[in-house]
Short mmCIF file of C-alpha atoms (C1' of nucleotides) in Angstrom, two decimals:
data_model
loop_
_atom_site.label_atom_id
_atom_site.label_comp_id
_atom_site.label_asym_id
_atom_site.label_seq_id
_atom_site.Cartn_x
_atom_site.Cartn_y
_atom_site.Cartn_z
CA MET A 13 250.18 -43.56 -64.49
CA ALA A 14 246.69 -44.60 -65.24
CA GLU A 15 246.43 -46.70 -67.85
CA GLN A 16 245.46 -44.90 -70.81
CA HIS A 17 242.74 -46.72 -73.13
CA THR A 18 241.70 -44.51 -75.94
CA LYS A 19 244.36 -44.05 -78.94
CA SER A 20 244.42 -40.22 -78.14
CA GLU A 21 244.85 -40.31 -74.34
CA ARG A 22 247.74 -42.61 -75.12
CA LEU A 23 249.22 -40.14 -78.22
CA ARG A 24 248.43 -37.00 -75.72
CA GLN A 25 250.55 -38.29 -72.82
CA HIS A 26 253.24 -39.83 -75.83
CA LEU A 27 253.31 -35.47 -76.82
CA VAL A 28 253.55 -34.83 -73.08
CA ASP A 29 256.77 -36.81 -72.81
CA VAL A 30 258.55 -35.81 -75.66
CA ILE A 31 258.28 -32.01 -75.21
CA ASP A 32 259.08 -32.25 -71.08
CA GLN A 33 261.95 -34.22 -72.28
CA GLY A 34 263.65 -30.70 -73.16
CA LEU A 35 262.10 -29.58 -76.58
CA GLU A 36 262.54 -25.47 -76.52
CA PRO A 37 259.29 -23.16 -76.11
CA HIS A 38 258.01 -22.54 -79.58
CA SER A 39 259.92 -25.61 -81.00
CA LYS A 40 257.68 -26.42 -84.55
CA LEU A 41 255.63 -30.40 -83.71
CA PRO A 42 255.45 -32.42 -86.74
CA THR A 43 252.26 -31.90 -89.03
CA GLU A 44 248.82 -33.61 -88.13
CA ARG A 45 249.15 -35.55 -91.38
CA ASP A 46 252.88 -36.73 -90.39
CA LEU A 47 251.70 -37.50 -86.45
CA ALA A 48 248.18 -39.18 -87.81
CA SER A 49 250.46 -41.41 -90.01
CA GLU A 50 253.42 -42.39 -87.85
CA PHE A 51 251.13 -43.40 -85.28
CA ASP A 52 249.32 -45.16 -87.43
CA VAL A 53 245.60 -43.56 -86.25
CA SER A 54 243.85 -40.95 -88.65
CA ARG A 55 243.67 -37.02 -88.31
CA LEU A 56 241.22 -36.74 -85.88
CA THR A 57 242.42 -38.23 -83.07
CA VAL A 58 245.67 -36.92 -83.46
CA ARG A 59 242.92 -33.65 -83.39
CA ARG A 60 242.23 -34.38 -80.06
CA ALA A 61 245.33 -35.06 -78.78
CA LEU A 62 246.02 -31.86 -79.64
CA ASP A 63 242.87 -29.97 -78.73
CA ARG A 64 243.64 -31.37 -75.27
CA LEU A 65 247.11 -30.53 -75.72
CA GLU A 66 246.00 -27.13 -76.30
CA HIS A 67 243.73 -26.25 -73.62
CA GLU A 68 245.83 -27.38 -71.16
CA GLY A 69 248.47 -24.62 -72.27
CA LEU A 70 251.57 -26.92 -73.49
CA VAL A 71 250.91 -25.63 -77.08
CA TYR A 72 249.48 -23.77 -79.35
CA ARG A 73 248.64 -23.42 -83.05
CA VAL A 74 248.82 -21.54 -86.02
CA GLN A 75 246.30 -22.03 -89.27
CA GLY A 76 248.43 -23.02 -91.91
CA ALA A 77 251.48 -22.51 -89.87
CA GLY A 78 251.74 -25.33 -87.71
CA THR A 79 252.00 -26.35 -84.19
CA PHE A 80 253.92 -25.50 -81.23
CA VAL A 81 255.59 -25.83 -77.87
CA ALA A 82 254.28 -23.17 -75.56
CA ALA A 83 256.16 -20.92 -73.25
CA PRO A 84 255.18 -22.44 -69.54
CA ARG A 85 254.06 -19.66 -67.53
CA ILE A 86 254.58 -19.24 -64.41
CA THR A 87 250.69 -19.54 -63.48
CA LYS A 88 248.24 -22.01 -64.07
CA SER A 89 244.36 -21.26 -63.84
CA VAL A 90 242.32 -22.43 -61.07
CA GLU A 91 241.64 -25.87 -61.12
CA LEU A 92 240.68 -28.64 -58.66
CA THR A 93 242.99 -30.24 -56.50
CA SER A 94 243.64 -31.69 -52.98
CA PHE A 95 245.51 -29.00 -50.65
CA SER A 96 248.43 -32.51 -51.28
CA GLU A 97 248.31 -31.70 -54.99
CA ASP A 98 248.61 -28.07 -54.50
CA MET A 99 251.49 -28.07 -52.43
CA ARG A 100 253.11 -30.34 -54.52
CA ALA A 101 252.80 -28.02 -57.37
CA ARG A 102 254.05 -25.26 -55.69
CA GLY A 103 256.94 -27.13 -54.96
CA LEU A 104 256.41 -27.98 -51.51
CA VAL A 105 255.92 -31.10 -49.42
CA PRO A 106 252.61 -31.63 -48.24
CA GLY A 107 251.44 -32.98 -44.71
CA SER A 108 248.36 -32.98 -41.91
CA SER A 109 248.03 -33.75 -38.19
CA VAL A 110 245.11 -34.11 -37.12
CA LEU A 111 243.83 -32.72 -34.44
CA VAL A 112 240.48 -33.65 -34.25
CA THR A 113 237.92 -36.60 -35.61
CA GLU A 114 234.68 -36.62 -33.97
CA THR A 115 230.79 -37.64 -34.90
CA ILE A 116 228.58 -34.82 -34.06
CA SER A 117 224.55 -34.22 -35.22
CA ALA A 118 224.72 -32.36 -39.18
CA GLY A 119 222.85 -28.44 -37.83
CA ALA A 120 220.66 -26.15 -40.02
CA ARG A 121 224.09 -25.09 -41.67
CA LEU A 122 226.40 -28.23 -41.77
CA GLY A 123 222.71 -30.14 -42.71
CA ALA A 124 221.77 -27.49 -45.95
CA LYS A 125 225.95 -28.17 -47.16
CA LEU A 126 225.62 -31.64 -46.98
CA ARG A 127 221.56 -32.04 -47.98
CA VAL A 128 221.16 -34.42 -45.05
CA SER A 129 219.22 -34.04 -42.22
CA PRO A 130 219.79 -31.61 -39.59
CA SER A 131 219.21 -33.99 -37.12
CA ASP A 132 221.61 -36.65 -38.68
CA ASP A 133 225.53 -37.40 -37.77
CA VAL A 134 227.56 -35.90 -40.05
CA PHE A 135 231.77 -36.34 -39.39
CA HIS A 136 234.44 -33.97 -39.08
CA ILE A 137 237.94 -34.19 -38.98
CA ARG A 138 239.90 -31.19 -38.03
CA ARG A 139 243.22 -30.94 -39.64
CA ALA A 140 246.03 -28.63 -39.91
CA ARG A 141 247.96 -28.60 -42.75
CA THR A 142 251.37 -28.07 -43.20
CA ALA A 143 254.27 -27.14 -46.44
CA ASP A 144 257.51 -28.73 -46.07
CA GLY A 145 256.66 -28.63 -42.22
CA GLU A 146 255.34 -25.20 -41.72
CA PRO A 147 252.25 -24.77 -40.42
CA MET A 148 249.74 -23.61 -43.48
CA ALA A 149 246.37 -23.91 -43.07
CA LEU A 150 243.50 -25.48 -40.61
CA GLU A 151 240.86 -27.31 -42.35
CA ASP A 152 237.76 -28.58 -40.93
CA THR A 153 236.51 -30.99 -43.49
CA TYR A 154 232.77 -32.64 -42.74
CA LEU A 155 231.71 -36.03 -44.82
CA ASN A 156 228.39 -37.23 -44.73
CA PRO A 157 228.37 -41.19 -42.37
CA ARG A 158 226.16 -43.03 -44.92
CA LEU A 159 228.15 -42.25 -48.07
CA PHE A 160 231.76 -43.73 -45.97
CA PRO A 161 230.74 -45.93 -43.45
CA GLY A 162 234.09 -46.73 -41.41
CA LEU A 163 236.28 -43.43 -42.46
CA ILE A 164 236.30 -41.72 -39.49
CA ASP A 165 238.55 -44.71 -38.09
CA ASN A 166 240.61 -45.17 -41.02
CA ILE A 167 242.20 -41.47 -41.19
CA GLY A 168 245.59 -41.02 -40.89
CA SER A 169 248.42 -38.95 -42.62
CA GLU A 170 247.22 -39.82 -45.66
CA SER A 171 245.10 -38.00 -48.60
CA LEU A 172 241.78 -38.10 -46.95
CA TYR A 173 240.89 -37.72 -51.54
CA GLN A 174 242.65 -40.96 -52.14
CA ILE A 175 241.07 -42.55 -48.77
CA LEU A 176 237.92 -41.72 -50.53
CA GLU A 177 238.93 -42.48 -54.06
CA THR A 178 240.14 -46.14 -53.58
CA GLU A 179 238.22 -47.42 -50.34
CA TYR A 180 235.10 -45.85 -51.61
CA GLY A 181 235.32 -45.32 -54.88
CA MET A 182 234.42 -41.71 -54.80
CA LYS A 183 235.30 -39.59 -57.06
CA ILE A 184 234.83 -35.53 -56.84
CA GLU A 185 234.10 -33.90 -60.01
CA TRP A 186 233.73 -30.35 -59.30
CA ALA A 187 233.30 -28.04 -56.45
CA GLU A 188 231.82 -24.23 -55.77
CA GLN A 189 234.31 -22.38 -53.49
CA SER A 190 234.44 -19.25 -51.73
CA ILE A 191 237.83 -17.07 -50.94
CA HIS A 192 237.08 -14.56 -48.12
CA ALA A 193 239.58 -12.33 -47.25
CA SER A 194 240.15 -12.75 -42.92
CA VAL A 195 242.05 -12.34 -40.28
CA LEU A 196 243.61 -14.99 -37.95
CA GLU A 197 242.25 -15.26 -34.31
CA PRO A 198 244.17 -16.03 -31.22
CA GLU A 199 243.79 -19.12 -31.26
CA GLU A 200 244.04 -20.46 -34.72
CA ALA A 201 247.11 -17.92 -34.66
CA GLN A 202 247.82 -20.40 -32.16
CA LEU A 203 247.60 -23.35 -33.34
CA LEU A 204 249.28 -21.99 -37.15
CA SER A 205 252.12 -20.46 -34.98
CA ALA A 206 251.38 -16.81 -36.88
CA PRO A 207 250.77 -13.38 -35.12
CA PRO A 208 247.40 -13.18 -34.49
CA PHE A 209 245.15 -10.17 -36.06
CA SER A 210 247.78 -11.19 -39.39
CA PRO A 211 245.95 -11.60 -43.02
CA ALA A 212 244.29 -14.77 -43.85
CA PHE A 213 241.99 -16.61 -46.08
CA TYR A 214 238.85 -17.79 -45.05
CA VAL A 215 238.09 -20.43 -48.16
CA THR A 216 234.67 -22.59 -47.93
CA ARG A 217 234.49 -25.28 -50.34
CA THR A 218 231.35 -27.97 -51.07
CA SER A 219 232.33 -31.47 -53.40
CA PHE A 220 231.00 -32.48 -56.07
CA ASP A 221 230.56 -36.11 -57.78
CA ALA A 222 229.58 -36.94 -60.96
CA GLN A 223 225.47 -36.56 -60.09
CA ASP A 224 225.69 -33.55 -58.71
CA ARG A 225 226.19 -34.80 -55.02
CA PRO A 226 227.78 -33.05 -52.19
CA VAL A 227 230.06 -35.05 -51.20
CA GLU A 228 232.33 -32.91 -48.55
CA TYR A 229 231.80 -29.76 -47.08
CA ALA A 230 235.13 -27.90 -45.98
CA GLU A 231 236.14 -24.54 -44.12
CA SER A 232 239.62 -23.88 -43.84
CA THR A 233 241.60 -20.63 -42.81
CA TYR A 234 245.36 -19.83 -45.08
CA ARG A 235 248.01 -17.57 -43.52
CA GLY A 236 248.53 -15.02 -45.92
CA ASP A 237 251.69 -14.47 -45.20
CA ARG A 238 252.30 -18.10 -46.92
CA TYR A 239 249.80 -19.14 -49.13
CA HIS A 240 248.26 -16.84 -52.40
CA TYR A 241 246.69 -17.13 -55.35
CA GLU A 242 248.07 -17.16 -58.33
CA LEU A 243 246.00 -17.32 -61.60
CA GLN A 244 245.67 -17.06 -65.44
CA ILE A 245 242.53 -15.72 -67.37
CA HIS A 246 241.02 -16.09 -70.63
CA ARG A 247 238.14 -13.42 -72.30
CA THR A 248 236.01 -16.27 -72.73
CA ARG A 249 234.95 -16.55 -77.01
CA MET B 12 225.37 -11.05 -82.33
CA ALA B 13 228.07 -11.63 -84.40
CA GLU B 14 227.68 -14.18 -87.55
CA GLN B 15 228.35 -17.81 -86.64
CA HIS B 16 230.29 -19.10 -89.36
CA THR B 17 230.54 -22.51 -88.08
CA LYS B 18 227.78 -25.41 -88.84
CA SER B 19 228.44 -26.61 -84.97
CA GLU B 20 228.45 -23.18 -84.58
CA ARG B 21 224.82 -22.38 -85.62
CA LEU B 22 223.76 -25.47 -84.26
CA ARG B 23 225.12 -24.79 -80.97
CA GLN B 24 223.66 -21.08 -80.40
CA HIS B 25 219.88 -23.16 -81.76
CA LEU B 26 220.24 -25.06 -79.07
CA VAL B 27 221.44 -22.24 -76.48
CA ASP B 28 217.94 -20.68 -77.48
CA VAL B 29 215.73 -23.96 -76.90
CA ILE B 30 217.40 -24.29 -73.92
CA ASP B 31 216.48 -20.53 -73.18
CA GLN B 32 213.19 -20.67 -73.93
CA GLY B 33 211.80 -22.78 -70.80
CA LEU B 34 213.28 -25.99 -71.12
CA GLU B 35 213.37 -27.39 -67.77
CA PRO B 36 216.94 -29.40 -66.20
CA HIS B 37 216.87 -32.72 -67.06
CA SER B 38 214.79 -32.31 -69.76
CA LYS B 39 216.14 -35.61 -72.15
CA LEU B 40 217.28 -33.36 -75.59
CA PRO B 41 217.08 -35.52 -79.20
CA THR B 42 220.03 -38.00 -79.87
CA GLU B 43 222.74 -36.72 -81.53
CA ARG B 44 221.63 -39.07 -84.65
CA ASP B 45 218.33 -37.48 -84.10
CA LEU B 46 219.94 -34.13 -83.90
CA ALA B 47 221.96 -34.96 -87.02
CA SER B 48 218.95 -36.26 -89.22
CA GLU B 49 217.20 -32.56 -88.48
CA PHE B 50 220.22 -30.23 -89.12
CA ASP B 51 221.34 -32.29 -92.40
CA VAL B 52 225.18 -32.45 -90.25
CA SER B 53 227.24 -35.60 -89.36
CA ARG B 54 227.22 -36.66 -85.93
CA LEU B 55 230.53 -35.12 -84.91
CA THR B 56 228.99 -32.00 -86.23
CA VAL B 57 226.54 -32.65 -83.17
CA ARG B 58 229.29 -33.80 -80.81
CA ARG B 59 230.85 -30.46 -81.63
CA ALA B 60 228.01 -28.30 -80.61
CA LEU B 61 227.41 -30.53 -77.63
CA ASP B 62 231.06 -30.43 -76.11
CA ARG B 63 231.21 -26.71 -76.34
CA LEU B 64 227.33 -27.03 -74.10
CA GLU B 65 229.24 -29.69 -71.76
CA HIS B 66 232.29 -27.34 -71.29
CA GLU B 67 230.38 -24.06 -70.47
CA GLY B 68 227.68 -26.19 -67.95
CA LEU B 69 224.22 -26.41 -70.10
CA VAL B 70 224.03 -29.65 -70.66
CA TYR B 71 225.90 -33.24 -69.38
CA ARG B 72 226.28 -36.13 -70.78
CA VAL B 73 225.30 -39.73 -69.90
CA GLN B 74 226.25 -42.08 -71.37
CA GLY B 75 223.89 -45.11 -72.86
CA ALA B 76 221.14 -42.70 -71.75
CA GLY B 77 221.41 -39.22 -73.31
CA THR B 78 222.49 -35.65 -72.80
CA PHE B 79 220.00 -33.61 -70.49
CA VAL B 80 219.60 -29.17 -69.68
CA ALA B 81 221.85 -29.12 -66.73
CA ALA B 82 220.46 -27.29 -63.44
CA PRO B 83 221.93 -23.25 -63.23
CA ARG B 84 224.78 -23.20 -61.27
CA ILE B 85 224.90 -20.59 -58.71
CA THR B 86 228.35 -19.84 -59.48
CA LYS B 87 230.84 -19.19 -62.44
CA SER B 88 234.43 -20.26 -63.00
CA VAL B 89 236.77 -17.35 -63.07
CA GLU B 90 236.25 -15.56 -66.30
CA LEU B 91 238.34 -12.38 -67.49
CA THR B 92 236.13 -9.40 -66.49
CA SER B 93 236.44 -5.36 -65.95
CA PHE B 94 235.36 -4.32 -62.53
CA SER B 95 232.91 -2.40 -64.11
CA GLU B 96 231.49 -6.18 -65.59
CA ASP B 97 232.32 -7.95 -62.27
CA MET B 98 230.02 -5.15 -60.40
CA ARG B 99 227.38 -5.70 -63.04
CA ALA B 100 227.56 -9.96 -62.62
CA ARG B 101 227.05 -9.32 -59.03
CA GLY B 102 224.13 -6.96 -59.18
CA LEU B 103 225.60 -3.50 -58.57
CA VAL B 104 226.08 -0.15 -59.97
CA PRO B 105 229.74 0.61 -60.79
CA GLY B 106 231.02 3.33 -59.98
CA SER B 107 234.58 5.33 -59.92
CA SER B 108 236.15 8.04 -59.27
CA VAL B 109 239.11 9.39 -60.12
CA LEU B 110 241.72 10.27 -57.57
CA VAL B 111 245.44 10.97 -59.45
CA THR B 112 245.92 10.76 -62.11
CA GLU B 113 250.24 11.45 -63.90
CA THR B 114 252.80 10.82 -65.64
CA ILE B 115 255.72 8.70 -63.94
CA SER B 116 259.41 7.73 -64.67
CA ALA B 117 258.83 3.74 -65.00
CA GLY B 118 261.07 2.43 -62.18
CA ALA B 119 262.58 -1.18 -62.02
CA ARG B 120 259.55 -2.91 -60.98
CA LEU B 121 256.87 -1.39 -63.29
CA GLY B 122 259.46 -1.60 -65.98
CA ALA B 123 260.15 -4.87 -65.91
CA LYS B 124 255.61 -5.63 -65.65
CA LEU B 125 254.84 -3.51 -68.62
CA ARG B 126 258.07 -4.44 -71.18
CA VAL B 127 259.56 -0.75 -71.19
CA SER B 128 262.63 0.63 -69.68
CA PRO B 129 263.38 1.56 -65.47
CA SER B 130 263.61 5.09 -67.20
CA ASP B 131 260.49 5.64 -69.36
CA ASP B 132 257.29 7.02 -68.23
CA VAL B 133 255.03 5.20 -67.30
CA PHE B 134 250.76 6.66 -67.11
CA HIS B 135 249.61 6.25 -63.31
CA ILE B 136 245.66 6.42 -62.70
CA ARG B 137 244.39 5.95 -59.22
CA ARG B 138 240.69 5.67 -58.49
CA ALA B 139 238.63 4.92 -55.96
CA ARG B 140 235.67 2.05 -57.38
CA THR B 141 232.31 2.05 -55.97
CA ALA B 142 229.20 -0.32 -56.30
CA ASP B 143 226.08 1.27 -55.63
CA GLY B 144 227.85 4.34 -54.23
CA GLU B 145 229.59 2.65 -51.41
CA PRO B 146 233.10 2.11 -52.10
CA MET B 147 234.78 -1.30 -52.91
CA ALA B 148 238.36 -0.77 -53.32
CA LEU B 149 241.06 1.19 -54.46
CA GLU B 150 243.13 1.12 -57.67
CA ASP B 151 246.28 2.07 -59.03
CA THR B 152 246.81 1.61 -63.15
CA TYR B 153 249.65 1.45 -65.20
CA LEU B 154 250.05 2.30 -68.84
CA ASN B 155 252.72 2.32 -71.80
CA PRO B 156 251.91 6.08 -73.13
CA ARG B 157 253.34 4.89 -76.49
CA LEU B 158 250.71 2.30 -77.04
CA PHE B 159 247.69 5.30 -75.86
CA PRO B 160 249.14 8.98 -75.73
CA GLY B 161 247.20 11.72 -74.67
CA LEU B 162 244.91 8.61 -72.68
CA ILE B 163 245.77 10.41 -69.67
CA ASP B 164 243.93 13.59 -70.62
CA ASN B 165 240.66 11.55 -70.95
CA ILE B 166 240.55 9.67 -68.95
CA GLY B 167 236.96 10.27 -66.89
CA SER B 168 234.16 8.51 -65.55
CA GLU B 169 233.57 5.57 -68.20
CA SER B 170 234.98 2.50 -68.21
CA LEU B 171 239.21 2.64 -68.87
CA TYR B 172 238.63 -1.03 -70.70
CA GLN B 173 236.05 0.45 -73.16
CA ILE B 174 237.99 3.24 -73.68
CA LEU B 175 241.45 1.27 -74.65
CA GLU B 176 238.84 -0.47 -77.27
CA THR B 177 237.59 1.92 -78.98
CA GLU B 178 239.80 4.75 -78.95
CA TYR B 179 243.04 2.21 -78.89
CA GLY B 180 241.41 -0.66 -80.54
CA MET B 181 243.09 -2.20 -78.06
CA LYS B 182 241.65 -5.83 -77.09
CA ILE B 183 242.90 -7.46 -73.71
CA GLU B 184 242.86 -11.63 -74.02
CA TRP B 185 244.13 -12.48 -71.16
CA ALA B 186 245.69 -11.74 -67.53
CA GLU B 187 247.92 -12.79 -65.41
CA GLN B 188 246.52 -12.13 -61.31
CA SER B 189 247.34 -12.51 -57.88
CA ILE B 190 245.78 -12.20 -54.98
CA HIS B 191 246.55 -11.63 -51.60
CA ALA B 192 245.41 -11.36 -48.42
CA SER B 193 246.02 -8.19 -46.40
CA VAL B 194 244.70 -5.29 -44.55
CA LEU B 195 243.36 -1.96 -45.05
CA GLU B 196 247.00 0.47 -43.75
CA PRO B 197 244.89 3.42 -41.85
CA GLU B 198 244.87 5.39 -45.36
CA GLU B 199 243.72 3.27 -47.33
CA ALA B 200 241.07 2.77 -45.23
CA GLN B 201 239.94 6.29 -44.24
CA LEU B 202 239.90 6.24 -48.44
CA LEU B 203 237.72 3.38 -48.40
CA SER B 204 235.46 4.24 -45.75
CA ALA B 205 236.84 1.14 -43.42
CA PRO B 206 237.84 0.76 -40.52
CA PRO B 207 241.81 0.31 -40.22
CA PHE B 208 243.42 -3.52 -40.21
CA SER B 209 240.42 -4.93 -41.08
CA PRO B 210 240.41 -7.74 -43.84
CA ALA B 211 240.83 -6.88 -47.56
CA PHE B 212 242.29 -8.34 -50.37
CA TYR B 213 245.67 -7.21 -52.14
CA VAL B 214 245.18 -7.98 -56.19
CA THR B 215 247.54 -7.81 -58.83
CA ARG B 216 247.27 -7.70 -62.35
CA THR B 217 248.97 -7.90 -66.04
CA SER B 218 246.96 -7.60 -68.68
CA PHE B 219 248.09 -9.01 -72.04
CA ASP B 220 246.55 -8.79 -75.90
CA ALA B 221 246.55 -11.02 -78.17
CA GLN B 222 250.49 -11.45 -78.87
CA ASP B 223 250.98 -11.41 -75.75
CA ARG B 224 252.29 -8.09 -75.10
CA PRO B 225 251.44 -6.52 -71.14
CA VAL B 226 249.19 -3.45 -71.72
CA GLU B 227 248.49 -3.15 -68.27
CA TYR B 228 249.80 -3.97 -64.83
CA ALA B 229 247.34 -2.84 -62.48
CA GLU B 230 247.46 -3.06 -58.07
CA SER B 231 244.12 -3.16 -56.48
CA THR B 232 243.08 -3.55 -52.65
CA TYR B 233 239.65 -4.65 -51.74
CA ARG B 234 237.40 -3.98 -49.24
CA GLY B 235 236.92 -7.76 -47.61
CA ASP B 236 233.84 -7.25 -45.79
CA ARG B 237 232.48 -6.32 -49.40
CA TYR B 238 234.51 -8.70 -51.53
CA HIS B 239 234.48 -11.88 -52.17
CA TYR B 240 235.16 -14.44 -54.86
CA GLU B 241 233.22 -17.44 -55.80
CA LEU B 242 233.89 -19.62 -58.30
CA GLN B 243 233.37 -22.81 -60.21
CA ILE B 244 236.80 -25.43 -60.54
CA HIS B 245 236.50 -29.01 -62.04
CA ARG B 246 238.76 -31.63 -62.71
CA THR B 247 240.53 -31.02 -65.71
CA ARG B 248 240.69 -34.86 -67.53
"C1'" DA C 3 218.05 -56.53 -77.06
"C1'" DA C 4 217.73 -51.53 -78.16
"C1'" DG C 5 219.16 -47.21 -78.00
"C1'" DT C 6 222.83 -44.04 -76.51
"C1'" DG C 7 226.87 -41.72 -76.43
"C1'" DG C 8 232.06 -42.42 -76.53
"C1'" DT C 9 235.90 -43.40 -80.31
"C1'" DC C 10 237.69 -43.96 -84.32
"C1'" DT C 11 237.78 -44.23 -89.78
"C1'" DA C 12 239.26 -42.25 -95.03
"C1'" DG C 13 238.98 -38.69 -97.11
"C1'" DA C 14 237.42 -34.20 -98.75
"C1'" DC C 15 237.33 -29.54 -99.14
"C1'" DC C 16 238.47 -24.65 -97.08
"C1'" DA C 17 240.83 -20.51 -95.06
"C1'" DC C 18 245.26 -19.33 -94.07
"C1'" DC C 19 250.76 -19.08 -93.39
"C1'" DC C 20 254.81 -18.44 -95.82
"C1'" DG C 21 258.82 -18.97 -98.92
"C1'" DG D 11 251.20 -22.65 -104.88
"C1'" DG D 12 252.25 -25.84 -101.36
"C1'" DG D 13 251.81 -27.54 -96.82
"C1'" DT D 14 249.30 -26.10 -92.67
"C1'" DG D 15 245.70 -26.13 -89.26
"C1'" DG D 16 239.54 -25.90 -89.11
"C1'" DT D 17 235.48 -28.18 -90.43
"C1'" DC D 18 233.15 -31.67 -92.03
"C1'" DT D 19 231.17 -35.68 -94.10
"C1'" DA D 20 228.82 -41.09 -93.86
"C1'" DG D 21 230.33 -45.08 -91.77
"C1'" DA D 22 231.87 -48.03 -87.67
"C1'" DC D 23 232.28 -50.60 -83.61
"C1'" DC D 24 232.38 -50.04 -78.18
"C1'" DA D 25 230.63 -49.34 -73.60
"C1'" DC D 26 227.09 -47.90 -70.38
"C1'" DT D 27 221.92 -47.99 -69.66
"C1'" DT D 28 217.80 -48.68 -70.14
"C1'" DT D 29 213.34 -51.75 -71.81
#
DNA sequence: AAGTGGTCTAGACCACCCG
DNA sequence: GGGTGGTCTAGACCACTTT
């Protein structure tokens, strides 16, 4: 676990542990004032920890009554995760096999996505992604070589995002994702061990760092019979 | 506009107005301390207003440097909207034609979704939804007749959500939505004027009110060639 | 070195829920 | 009426960016 360096984050983590270790839904948590004195912090610090837990859906608050453990909900709202995290969240073991690694000329489309000149080089990685050993998706990832020198020689089965973060200090902050309905072309179907022309998701994603620079552009085709989206959506207030 | 009753909300609204009235992206806003003294509030109150604006993507903050107007982003994160709102947000004119209205026995599946007995009645409404006059989706909506007496006789071309809210005081707060890849069955294809077996989204949605009671269950089939999802996703921290 | 946002404190008053 | 969460204050120190 990463070190928690703020008091409110340490308190939040403590409360997560307490909740996970067997508190029933709708159990009442200690009052904000009690938590403040017990952990020797101000009430505002307690409220910051609870704000985050409420936002994450682990607790709910009722004015005048207290703070309570939320009923676990099956679906979560959409979050930015890697394929590996996504699969683990679904209770599946993620895997990956690299089909292609190459350096190609960006061209107009990829150049625009990654904000490089069309004549510049980009890395291209094609991988088959698996869940519990079964083919789940084909993924073509494109990266700017200037940001990740030498990367293409170090691709293994580890998480690409992990490598970007640990080796290059690159943290992806947000992404634009587009989801289309599609069917598997025969070639894709064969690579995914699925019937040709069966339903599929075609997903494109451009990922950005904290300075809003495009870091990665990826096109993925997911088997529609094995993958779907579950989301919880709220009225914005 | 609804009345803003907290200081931080009034300040937030004021800043929204200022930003909308012509501030360029990356313009620097006044410092938190300046805003605090100008509006005669504490710095924490300023920070709460800015927190919300940052969350909404209108501003970004750089520690040690300042707070800046964010570049407008094309895509928005997923929000809970009706078909009509959704289409209007895409710049299309929504329409609807009612194909079926009937009262049927719930059965096990619908009973579970709407939390009524399998032998209870439910309303069923089948509609073809159009955008700019072109067929976009088929939608089967199921409702609990006890919550909406007489509704089935009043279905017109107006927004169903509008009727639920104005006639029955029902406000939908959140929903669980599931999105599957699919293809159009010949019957659906004909109703949607699309080729049979062409790509489609199959979407189910259960909508809940503020008390977490299921209000509506809907199954929709969207033409994949005319509809897709665009979302902006963020790392949760 | 000065200025900015990030975190935290100790205390206050209000709106709301419950016995 | 007593306790709870919701909002707010005035001030402090820290981490970081900019000059």
